[in-house]
mmCIF file of C-alpha atoms and ligand atoms in Angstrom:
data_model
loop_
_atom_site.group_PDB
_atom_site.id
_atom_site.type_symbol
_atom_site.label_atom_id
_atom_site.label_comp_id
_atom_site.label_asym_id
_atom_site.label_seq_id
_atom_site.Cartn_x
_atom_site.Cartn_y
_atom_site.Cartn_z
ATOM 1 C CA UNK A 1 17.176 17.097 33.254
ATOM 2 C CA UNK A 2 16.424 15.284 36.488
ATOM 3 C CA UNK A 3 12.650 15.040 36.617
ATOM 4 C CA UNK A 4 12.769 14.198 40.307
ATOM 5 C CA UNK A 5 14.878 17.200 41.334
ATOM 6 C CA UNK A 6 13.100 19.331 43.951
ATOM 7 C CA UNK A 7 15.805 21.969 44.426
ATOM 8 C CA UNK A 8 14.236 25.327 45.271
ATOM 9 C CA UNK A 9 10.892 23.744 46.104
ATOM 10 C CA UNK A 10 9.189 24.241 49.454
ATOM 11 C CA UNK A 11 7.024 21.390 50.688
ATOM 12 C CA UNK A 12 4.682 21.455 53.657
ATOM 13 C CA UNK A 13 3.942 18.138 55.397
ATOM 14 C CA UNK A 14 1.255 17.982 58.081
ATOM 15 C CA UNK A 15 1.939 15.202 60.574
ATOM 16 C CA UNK A 16 5.535 15.452 59.360
ATOM 17 C CA UNK A 17 7.045 14.702 62.763
ATOM 18 C CA UNK A 18 6.328 10.964 62.723
ATOM 19 C CA UNK A 19 5.638 7.847 60.674
ATOM 20 C CA UNK A 20 4.582 8.293 57.066
ATOM 21 C CA UNK A 21 4.755 12.112 57.182
ATOM 22 C CA UNK A 22 8.339 12.003 58.404
ATOM 23 C CA UNK A 23 9.159 9.482 55.661
ATOM 24 C CA UNK A 24 7.651 11.871 53.080
ATOM 25 C CA UNK A 25 9.715 14.733 54.534
ATOM 26 C CA UNK A 26 12.905 12.653 54.415
ATOM 27 C CA UNK A 27 12.291 11.718 50.788
ATOM 28 C CA UNK A 28 11.568 15.317 49.852
ATOM 29 C CA UNK A 29 14.740 16.755 51.413
ATOM 30 C CA UNK A 30 16.827 13.990 49.829
ATOM 31 C CA UNK A 31 15.493 15.224 46.467
ATOM 32 C CA UNK A 32 16.526 18.801 47.333
ATOM 33 C CA UNK A 33 13.328 20.351 48.712
ATOM 34 C CA UNK A 34 13.087 22.439 51.860
ATOM 35 C CA UNK A 35 10.420 21.130 54.176
ATOM 36 C CA UNK A 36 8.007 22.594 56.732
ATOM 37 C CA UNK A 37 6.671 19.982 59.129
ATOM 38 C CA UNK A 38 3.546 20.567 61.190
ATOM 39 C CA UNK A 39 2.557 18.656 64.313
ATOM 40 C CA UNK A 40 1.071 19.319 67.738
ATOM 41 C CA UNK A 41 3.856 17.901 69.879
ATOM 42 C CA UNK A 42 6.862 20.226 70.245
ATOM 43 C CA UNK A 43 9.246 17.453 71.314
ATOM 44 C CA UNK A 44 8.264 15.245 68.358
ATOM 45 C CA UNK A 45 8.671 18.271 66.087
ATOM 46 C CA UNK A 46 12.164 18.952 67.478
ATOM 47 C CA UNK A 47 13.224 15.290 67.152
ATOM 48 C CA UNK A 48 11.926 15.078 63.574
ATOM 49 C CA UNK A 49 13.699 18.292 62.676
ATOM 50 C CA UNK A 50 16.979 16.811 63.916
ATOM 51 C CA UNK A 51 16.290 13.649 61.946
ATOM 52 C CA UNK A 52 15.719 15.622 58.732
ATOM 53 C CA UNK A 53 18.613 18.022 59.312
ATOM 54 C CA UNK A 54 20.919 15.006 59.802
ATOM 55 C CA UNK A 55 20.285 14.306 56.101
ATOM 56 C CA UNK A 56 21.635 17.776 55.321
ATOM 57 C CA UNK A 57 18.110 18.997 54.655
ATOM 58 C CA UNK A 58 16.666 22.448 55.187
ATOM 59 C CA UNK A 59 13.600 22.154 57.416
ATOM 60 C CA UNK A 60 11.534 23.996 59.988
ATOM 61 C CA UNK A 61 8.826 22.741 62.328
ATOM 62 C CA UNK A 62 5.610 24.536 63.240
ATOM 63 C CA UNK A 63 3.222 23.649 66.048
ATOM 64 C CA UNK A 64 -0.250 23.156 64.629
ATOM 65 C CA UNK A 65 -3.360 21.191 65.529
ATOM 66 C CA UNK A 66 -4.999 20.585 62.156
ATOM 67 C CA UNK A 67 -8.421 20.171 63.750
ATOM 68 C CA UNK A 68 -8.263 23.894 64.602
ATOM 69 C CA UNK A 69 -8.804 26.059 61.537
ATOM 70 C CA UNK A 70 -7.333 29.178 63.143
ATOM 71 C CA UNK A 71 -4.118 27.300 64.040
ATOM 72 C CA UNK A 72 -3.814 26.172 60.413
ATOM 73 C CA UNK A 73 -3.990 29.741 59.168
ATOM 74 C CA UNK A 74 -1.335 30.904 61.688
ATOM 75 C CA UNK A 75 0.935 27.936 60.897
ATOM 76 C CA UNK A 76 0.549 28.576 57.185
ATOM 77 C CA UNK A 77 1.367 32.292 57.626
ATOM 78 C CA UNK A 78 4.408 31.360 59.732
ATOM 79 C CA UNK A 79 5.521 28.813 57.102
ATOM 80 C CA UNK A 80 5.329 31.375 54.297
ATOM 81 C CA UNK A 81 7.034 33.998 56.479
ATOM 82 C CA UNK A 82 9.893 31.539 57.071
ATOM 83 C CA UNK A 83 10.319 30.036 53.593
ATOM 84 C CA UNK A 84 8.808 32.760 51.385
ATOM 85 C CA UNK A 85 6.406 30.374 49.623
ATOM 86 C CA UNK A 86 4.906 26.881 49.532
ATOM 87 C CA UNK A 87 4.930 24.760 46.349
ATOM 88 C CA UNK A 88 3.681 21.389 47.552
ATOM 89 C CA UNK A 89 1.379 20.458 50.396
ATOM 90 C CA UNK A 90 1.058 16.977 51.896
ATOM 91 C CA UNK A 91 -2.125 16.825 53.993
ATOM 92 C CA UNK A 92 -0.979 13.760 55.878
ATOM 93 C CA UNK A 93 -1.851 14.293 59.563
ATOM 94 C CA UNK A 94 -4.552 11.933 60.699
ATOM 95 C CA UNK A 95 -5.472 9.102 62.941
ATOM 96 C CA UNK A 96 -7.686 6.099 63.379
ATOM 97 C CA UNK A 97 -10.328 7.626 65.641
ATOM 98 C CA UNK A 98 -12.469 5.567 67.970
ATOM 99 C CA UNK A 99 -12.916 1.935 66.892
ATOM 100 C CA UNK A 100 -16.146 0.031 67.353
ATOM 101 C CA UNK A 101 -19.606 -0.521 66.013
ATOM 102 C CA UNK A 102 -20.989 2.615 64.422
ATOM 103 C CA UNK A 103 -24.323 2.504 66.232
ATOM 104 C CA UNK A 104 -22.513 2.436 69.578
ATOM 105 C CA UNK A 105 -20.485 5.525 68.807
ATOM 106 C CA UNK A 106 -21.532 9.021 69.758
ATOM 107 C CA UNK A 107 -22.029 11.960 67.439
ATOM 108 C CA UNK A 108 -18.996 13.501 69.129
ATOM 109 C CA UNK A 109 -16.884 10.443 68.124
ATOM 110 C CA UNK A 110 -18.120 10.772 64.535
ATOM 111 C CA UNK A 111 -17.444 14.504 64.366
ATOM 112 C CA UNK A 112 -13.965 14.013 65.843
ATOM 113 C CA UNK A 113 -12.827 11.692 63.041
ATOM 114 C CA UNK A 114 -14.362 13.974 60.398
ATOM 115 C CA UNK A 115 -12.432 16.894 61.922
ATOM 116 C CA UNK A 116 -9.157 14.972 62.079
ATOM 117 C CA UNK A 117 -9.118 13.191 58.704
ATOM 118 C CA UNK A 118 -11.399 15.206 56.419
ATOM 119 C CA UNK A 119 -12.060 18.768 57.581
ATOM 120 C CA UNK A 120 -8.356 19.152 58.407
ATOM 121 C CA UNK A 121 -7.482 18.457 54.772
ATOM 122 C CA UNK A 122 -9.979 21.037 53.486
ATOM 123 C CA UNK A 123 -8.747 23.624 55.987
ATOM 124 C CA UNK A 124 -5.100 22.939 55.147
ATOM 125 C CA UNK A 125 -5.621 23.037 51.394
ATOM 126 C CA UNK A 126 -7.591 26.309 51.366
ATOM 127 C CA UNK A 127 -4.788 28.765 52.274
ATOM 128 C CA UNK A 128 -2.334 26.775 50.122
ATOM 129 C CA UNK A 129 -4.612 27.034 47.071
ATOM 130 C CA UNK A 130 -5.208 30.758 47.633
ATOM 131 C CA UNK A 131 -1.440 31.262 47.990
ATOM 132 C CA UNK A 132 -0.616 29.335 44.785
ATOM 133 C CA UNK A 133 -3.271 31.126 42.760
ATOM 134 C CA UNK A 134 -2.183 34.550 44.080
ATOM 135 C CA UNK A 135 1.394 33.734 43.003
ATOM 136 C CA UNK A 136 0.182 32.324 39.651
ATOM 137 C CA UNK A 137 2.428 29.403 40.555
ATOM 138 C CA UNK A 138 2.125 25.716 39.742
ATOM 139 C CA UNK A 139 1.632 23.468 42.734
ATOM 140 C CA UNK A 140 1.003 20.031 44.148
ATOM 141 C CA UNK A 141 -1.605 18.963 46.683
ATOM 142 C CA UNK A 142 -1.285 15.444 48.069
ATOM 143 C CA UNK A 143 -3.428 13.768 50.706
ATOM 144 C CA UNK A 144 -2.660 10.612 52.656
ATOM 145 C CA UNK A 145 -5.713 8.437 52.265
ATOM 146 C CA UNK A 146 -5.589 4.688 52.987
ATOM 147 C CA UNK A 147 -6.535 1.356 51.474
ATOM 148 C CA UNK A 148 -9.407 1.637 53.977
ATOM 149 C CA UNK A 149 -10.903 4.009 51.373
ATOM 150 C CA UNK A 150 -11.351 1.188 48.875
ATOM 151 C CA UNK A 151 -11.733 -1.851 51.156
ATOM 152 C CA UNK A 152 -14.439 -2.376 53.741
ATOM 153 C CA UNK A 153 -13.134 -1.772 57.246
ATOM 154 C CA UNK A 154 -15.599 -2.848 59.912
ATOM 155 C CA UNK A 155 -15.365 -1.249 63.344
ATOM 156 C CA UNK A 156 -13.670 1.765 61.765
ATOM 157 C CA UNK A 157 -16.485 3.287 59.721
ATOM 158 C CA UNK A 158 -15.361 6.825 60.447
ATOM 159 C CA UNK A 159 -11.833 6.073 59.321
ATOM 160 C CA UNK A 160 -12.926 4.394 56.082
ATOM 161 C CA UNK A 161 -15.469 7.108 55.368
ATOM 162 C CA UNK A 162 -13.005 9.964 55.806
ATOM 163 C CA UNK A 163 -10.290 8.231 53.779
ATOM 164 C CA UNK A 164 -12.785 7.657 50.934
ATOM 165 C CA UNK A 165 -14.099 11.218 51.183
ATOM 166 C CA UNK A 166 -10.664 12.704 50.582
ATOM 167 C CA UNK A 167 -10.537 10.818 47.268
ATOM 168 C CA UNK A 168 -13.704 12.647 46.202
ATOM 169 C CA UNK A 169 -12.121 15.891 47.331
ATOM 170 C CA UNK A 170 -8.988 15.018 45.338
ATOM 171 C CA UNK A 171 -10.948 14.515 42.113
ATOM 172 C CA UNK A 172 -13.056 17.661 42.609
ATOM 173 C CA UNK A 173 -10.025 19.854 43.284
ATOM 174 C CA UNK A 174 -8.125 18.312 40.370
ATOM 175 C CA UNK A 175 -10.866 19.650 38.093
ATOM 176 C CA UNK A 176 -11.128 23.029 39.854
ATOM 177 C CA UNK A 177 -7.375 23.617 39.758
ATOM 178 C CA UNK A 178 -6.250 21.892 36.546
ATOM 179 C CA UNK A 179 -6.109 25.122 34.526
ATOM 180 C CA UNK A 180 -3.958 26.653 37.272
ATOM 181 C CA UNK A 181 -1.368 23.907 36.766
ATOM 182 C CA UNK A 182 -1.988 22.606 40.269
ATOM 183 C CA UNK A 183 -2.094 18.807 40.480
ATOM 184 C CA UNK A 184 -4.074 17.094 43.217
ATOM 185 C CA UNK A 185 -3.469 13.432 44.048
ATOM 186 C CA UNK A 186 -3.801 10.897 46.858
ATOM 187 C CA UNK A 187 -1.550 8.239 48.343
ATOM 188 C CA UNK A 188 -3.213 5.122 49.766
ATOM 189 C CA UNK A 189 -0.790 3.186 51.960
ATOM 190 C CA UNK A 190 -1.547 -0.293 53.188
ATOM 191 C CA UNK A 191 -0.339 -1.414 56.582
ATOM 192 C CA UNK A 192 2.871 0.397 57.615
ATOM 193 C CA UNK A 193 4.100 0.077 61.177
ATOM 194 C CA UNK A 194 3.877 3.498 62.842
ATOM 195 C CA UNK A 195 2.725 4.983 66.162
ATOM 196 C CA UNK A 196 -0.825 4.916 64.790
ATOM 197 C CA UNK A 197 -0.873 1.323 63.591
ATOM 198 C CA UNK A 198 1.321 -0.332 66.225
ATOM 199 C CA UNK A 199 -1.657 -1.198 68.421
ATOM 200 C CA UNK A 200 -3.581 -2.966 65.644
ATOM 201 C CA UNK A 201 -4.806 -6.303 67.075
ATOM 202 C CA UNK A 202 -2.545 -9.250 66.171
ATOM 203 C CA UNK A 203 -5.451 -11.169 64.613
ATOM 204 C CA UNK A 204 -6.081 -8.296 62.177
ATOM 205 C CA UNK A 205 -2.400 -8.053 61.290
ATOM 206 C CA UNK A 206 -2.157 -11.813 60.676
ATOM 207 C CA UNK A 207 -5.248 -11.760 58.453
ATOM 208 C CA UNK A 208 -3.967 -8.727 56.531
ATOM 209 C CA UNK A 209 -0.572 -10.335 55.978
ATOM 210 C CA UNK A 210 -2.130 -13.572 54.703
ATOM 211 C CA UNK A 211 -3.804 -11.694 51.874
ATOM 212 C CA UNK A 212 -0.899 -9.373 51.092
ATOM 213 C CA UNK A 213 0.702 -10.509 47.824
ATOM 214 C CA UNK A 214 4.200 -9.430 48.870
ATOM 215 C CA UNK A 215 3.897 -11.420 52.108
ATOM 216 C CA UNK A 216 5.340 -8.522 54.078
ATOM 217 C CA UNK A 217 4.081 -5.182 55.323
ATOM 218 C CA UNK A 218 5.435 -1.928 53.949
ATOM 219 C CA UNK A 219 8.287 0.085 55.386
ATOM 220 C CA UNK A 220 8.595 3.798 55.945
ATOM 221 C CA UNK A 221 11.493 3.986 53.474
ATOM 222 C CA UNK A 222 9.089 2.752 50.781
ATOM 223 C CA UNK A 223 6.977 5.888 51.327
ATOM 224 C CA UNK A 224 9.789 8.301 50.465
ATOM 225 C CA UNK A 225 9.872 7.942 46.670
ATOM 226 C CA UNK A 226 6.158 8.426 46.081
ATOM 227 C CA UNK A 227 6.341 11.787 47.857
ATOM 228 C CA UNK A 228 9.158 12.865 45.553
ATOM 229 C CA UNK A 229 7.257 11.711 42.466
ATOM 230 C CA UNK A 230 4.070 13.542 43.466
ATOM 231 C CA UNK A 231 5.904 16.772 44.340
ATOM 232 C CA UNK A 232 8.043 16.714 41.189
ATOM 233 C CA UNK A 233 7.653 17.510 37.498
ATOM 234 C CA UNK A 234 7.346 13.777 36.856
ATOM 235 C CA UNK A 235 3.714 13.921 37.984
ATOM 236 C CA UNK A 236 2.770 17.093 36.057
ATOM 237 C CA UNK A 237 0.354 15.176 33.783
ATOM 238 C CA UNK A 238 -1.230 13.237 36.613
ATOM 239 C CA UNK A 239 -4.106 14.676 38.600
ATOM 240 C CA UNK A 240 -7.166 13.481 40.486
ATOM 241 C CA UNK A 241 -5.540 10.075 40.948
ATOM 242 C CA UNK A 242 -4.867 7.646 43.757
ATOM 243 C CA UNK A 243 -1.676 5.667 44.203
ATOM 244 C CA UNK A 244 -1.984 2.485 46.245
ATOM 245 C CA UNK A 245 1.169 1.223 47.991
ATOM 246 C CA UNK A 246 0.113 -1.913 49.826
ATOM 247 C CA UNK A 247 2.143 -4.877 48.554
ATOM 248 C CA UNK A 248 -0.975 -6.133 46.781
ATOM 249 C CA UNK A 249 -3.198 -6.307 49.859
ATOM 250 C CA UNK A 250 -6.214 -4.596 48.317
ATOM 251 C CA UNK A 251 -6.164 -6.630 45.073
ATOM 252 C CA UNK A 252 -6.121 -9.999 46.752
ATOM 253 C CA UNK A 253 -9.381 -11.879 47.371
ATOM 254 C CA UNK A 254 -7.944 -14.010 50.216
HETATM 255 P P1 LIG B 301 1.704 8.463 63.150
HETATM 256 O O1 LIG B 301 0.939 8.324 64.424
HETATM 257 O O2 LIG B 301 3.118 8.021 63.120
HETATM 258 O O3 LIG B 301 1.638 9.958 62.613
HETATM 259 C C1 LIG B 301 0.516 10.769 62.748
HETATM 260 C C2 LIG B 301 0.990 12.192 62.544
HETATM 261 O O4 LIG B 301 -0.138 13.065 62.532
HETATM 262 C C3 LIG B 301 1.915 12.665 63.649
HETATM 263 O O5 LIG B 301 2.910 13.455 63.075
HETATM 264 C C4 LIG B 301 1.012 13.505 64.529
HETATM 265 O O6 LIG B 301 1.784 14.509 65.175
HETATM 266 C C5 LIG B 301 0.067 14.086 63.486
HETATM 267 N N1 LIG B 301 -1.226 14.472 64.014
HETATM 268 C C6 LIG B 301 -2.165 13.677 64.586
HETATM 269 N N2 LIG B 301 -3.217 14.414 64.962
HETATM 270 C C7 LIG B 301 -2.933 15.698 64.626
HETATM 271 C C8 LIG B 301 -3.605 16.928 64.761
HETATM 272 N N3 LIG B 301 -4.810 17.014 65.331
HETATM 273 N N4 LIG B 301 -3.003 18.040 64.315
HETATM 274 C C9 LIG B 301 -1.782 17.979 63.730
HETATM 275 N N5 LIG B 301 -1.097 16.852 63.574
HETATM 276 C C10 LIG B 301 -1.666 15.726 64.021
HETATM 277 O O7 LIG B 301 0.836 7.653 62.102
HETATM 278 P P2 LIG B 301 0.984 7.412 60.529
HETATM 279 O O8 LIG B 301 2.255 7.924 60.011
HETATM 280 O O9 LIG B 301 0.648 5.990 60.346
HETATM 281 O O10 LIG B 301 -0.220 8.287 59.965
HETATM 282 C C11 LIG B 301 -0.051 9.303 58.982
HETATM 283 C C12 LIG B 301 -1.184 9.225 57.994
HETATM 284 O O11 LIG B 301 -1.103 7.987 57.296
HETATM 285 C C13 LIG B 301 -2.576 9.272 58.625
HETATM 286 O O12 LIG B 301 -3.408 10.114 57.849
HETATM 287 C C14 LIG B 301 -3.031 7.821 58.548
HETATM 288 O O13 LIG B 301 -4.423 7.700 58.507
HETATM 289 C C15 LIG B 301 -2.382 7.404 57.235
HETATM 290 N N6 LIG B 301 -2.247 5.962 57.034
HETATM 291 C C16 LIG B 301 -1.473 5.184 57.842
HETATM 292 C C17 LIG B 301 -1.333 3.829 57.596
HETATM 293 C C18 LIG B 301 -0.480 2.934 58.449
HETATM 294 O O14 LIG B 301 -0.559 1.706 58.288
HETATM 295 N N7 LIG B 301 0.347 3.461 59.329
HETATM 296 C C19 LIG B 301 -2.033 3.194 56.471
HETATM 297 C C20 LIG B 301 -2.815 4.104 55.676
HETATM 298 C C21 LIG B 301 -2.908 5.427 55.943
HETATM 299 P P3 LIG B 301 1.382 15.124 66.631
HETATM 300 O O15 LIG B 301 0.986 13.960 67.491
HETATM 301 O O16 LIG B 301 2.611 15.829 67.105
HETATM 302 O O17 LIG B 301 0.289 16.068 66.366
#
């Protein structure tokens, strides 16, 4: 038996049209899954779809802004109408929000990052959980957190707060859903060059690299396997956990 085989599985990846989400989607189709990618930008969705289909994968893209609960419900309904079911959900869409000192930010800035990185995960998970329980089916819920959840990240309090909050959500849901054979876990990437991170100031990147044990930043290809593991039978006895992929950045004191 191949414990990493995802044939017949349907995985949903929010933010699947770019960066880490697209890497997850690529890994999943390589392991045999069919993949639904959600994103706001139709052109990025179409390009990502081509990218995934070039691997011989079965995929479909759905336009969805995950900060809008009603769009999530419609995208989820459309996903199930297209594929017939969902087995694994990667709540990956997110962003860095406004940088800067917390006391200089507005309540609107704060609420925006909560909507994008925390409330979006709750709103995405809800219909997936209801769907899995109604089908009496096992399932996998995976959120993209960040090493910012476990390291202090000045000038990005909203980002660090939301990425830590989803770890609490992960543990709570792992307990709520354990008896339903639904596993809930989190991935915490370190610095990976993507559209989101490309504008990180050079001084921050240099400092981060100095204290990264591997001496190099991560690549998108290195994100593919963890998605397969967390969507597959191999992770059936793992729930409520966080996997850090950061080349040793977060364990290094200097
Ligand atoms: P990208 O900018 O490449 O990808 C972000 C993805 O999220 C895009 O697909 C984007 O699609 C989607 N997205 C953004 N806002 C929304 C929204 N409101 N509704 C729906 N989709 C949205 O960045 P990354 O791949 O780096 O980011 C993916 C996740 O990884 C994020 O949660 C990020 O916090 C996390 N992360 C990234 C790290 C890094 O170093 N890159 C490190 C640790 C965590 P579209 O624009 O079409 O909506």
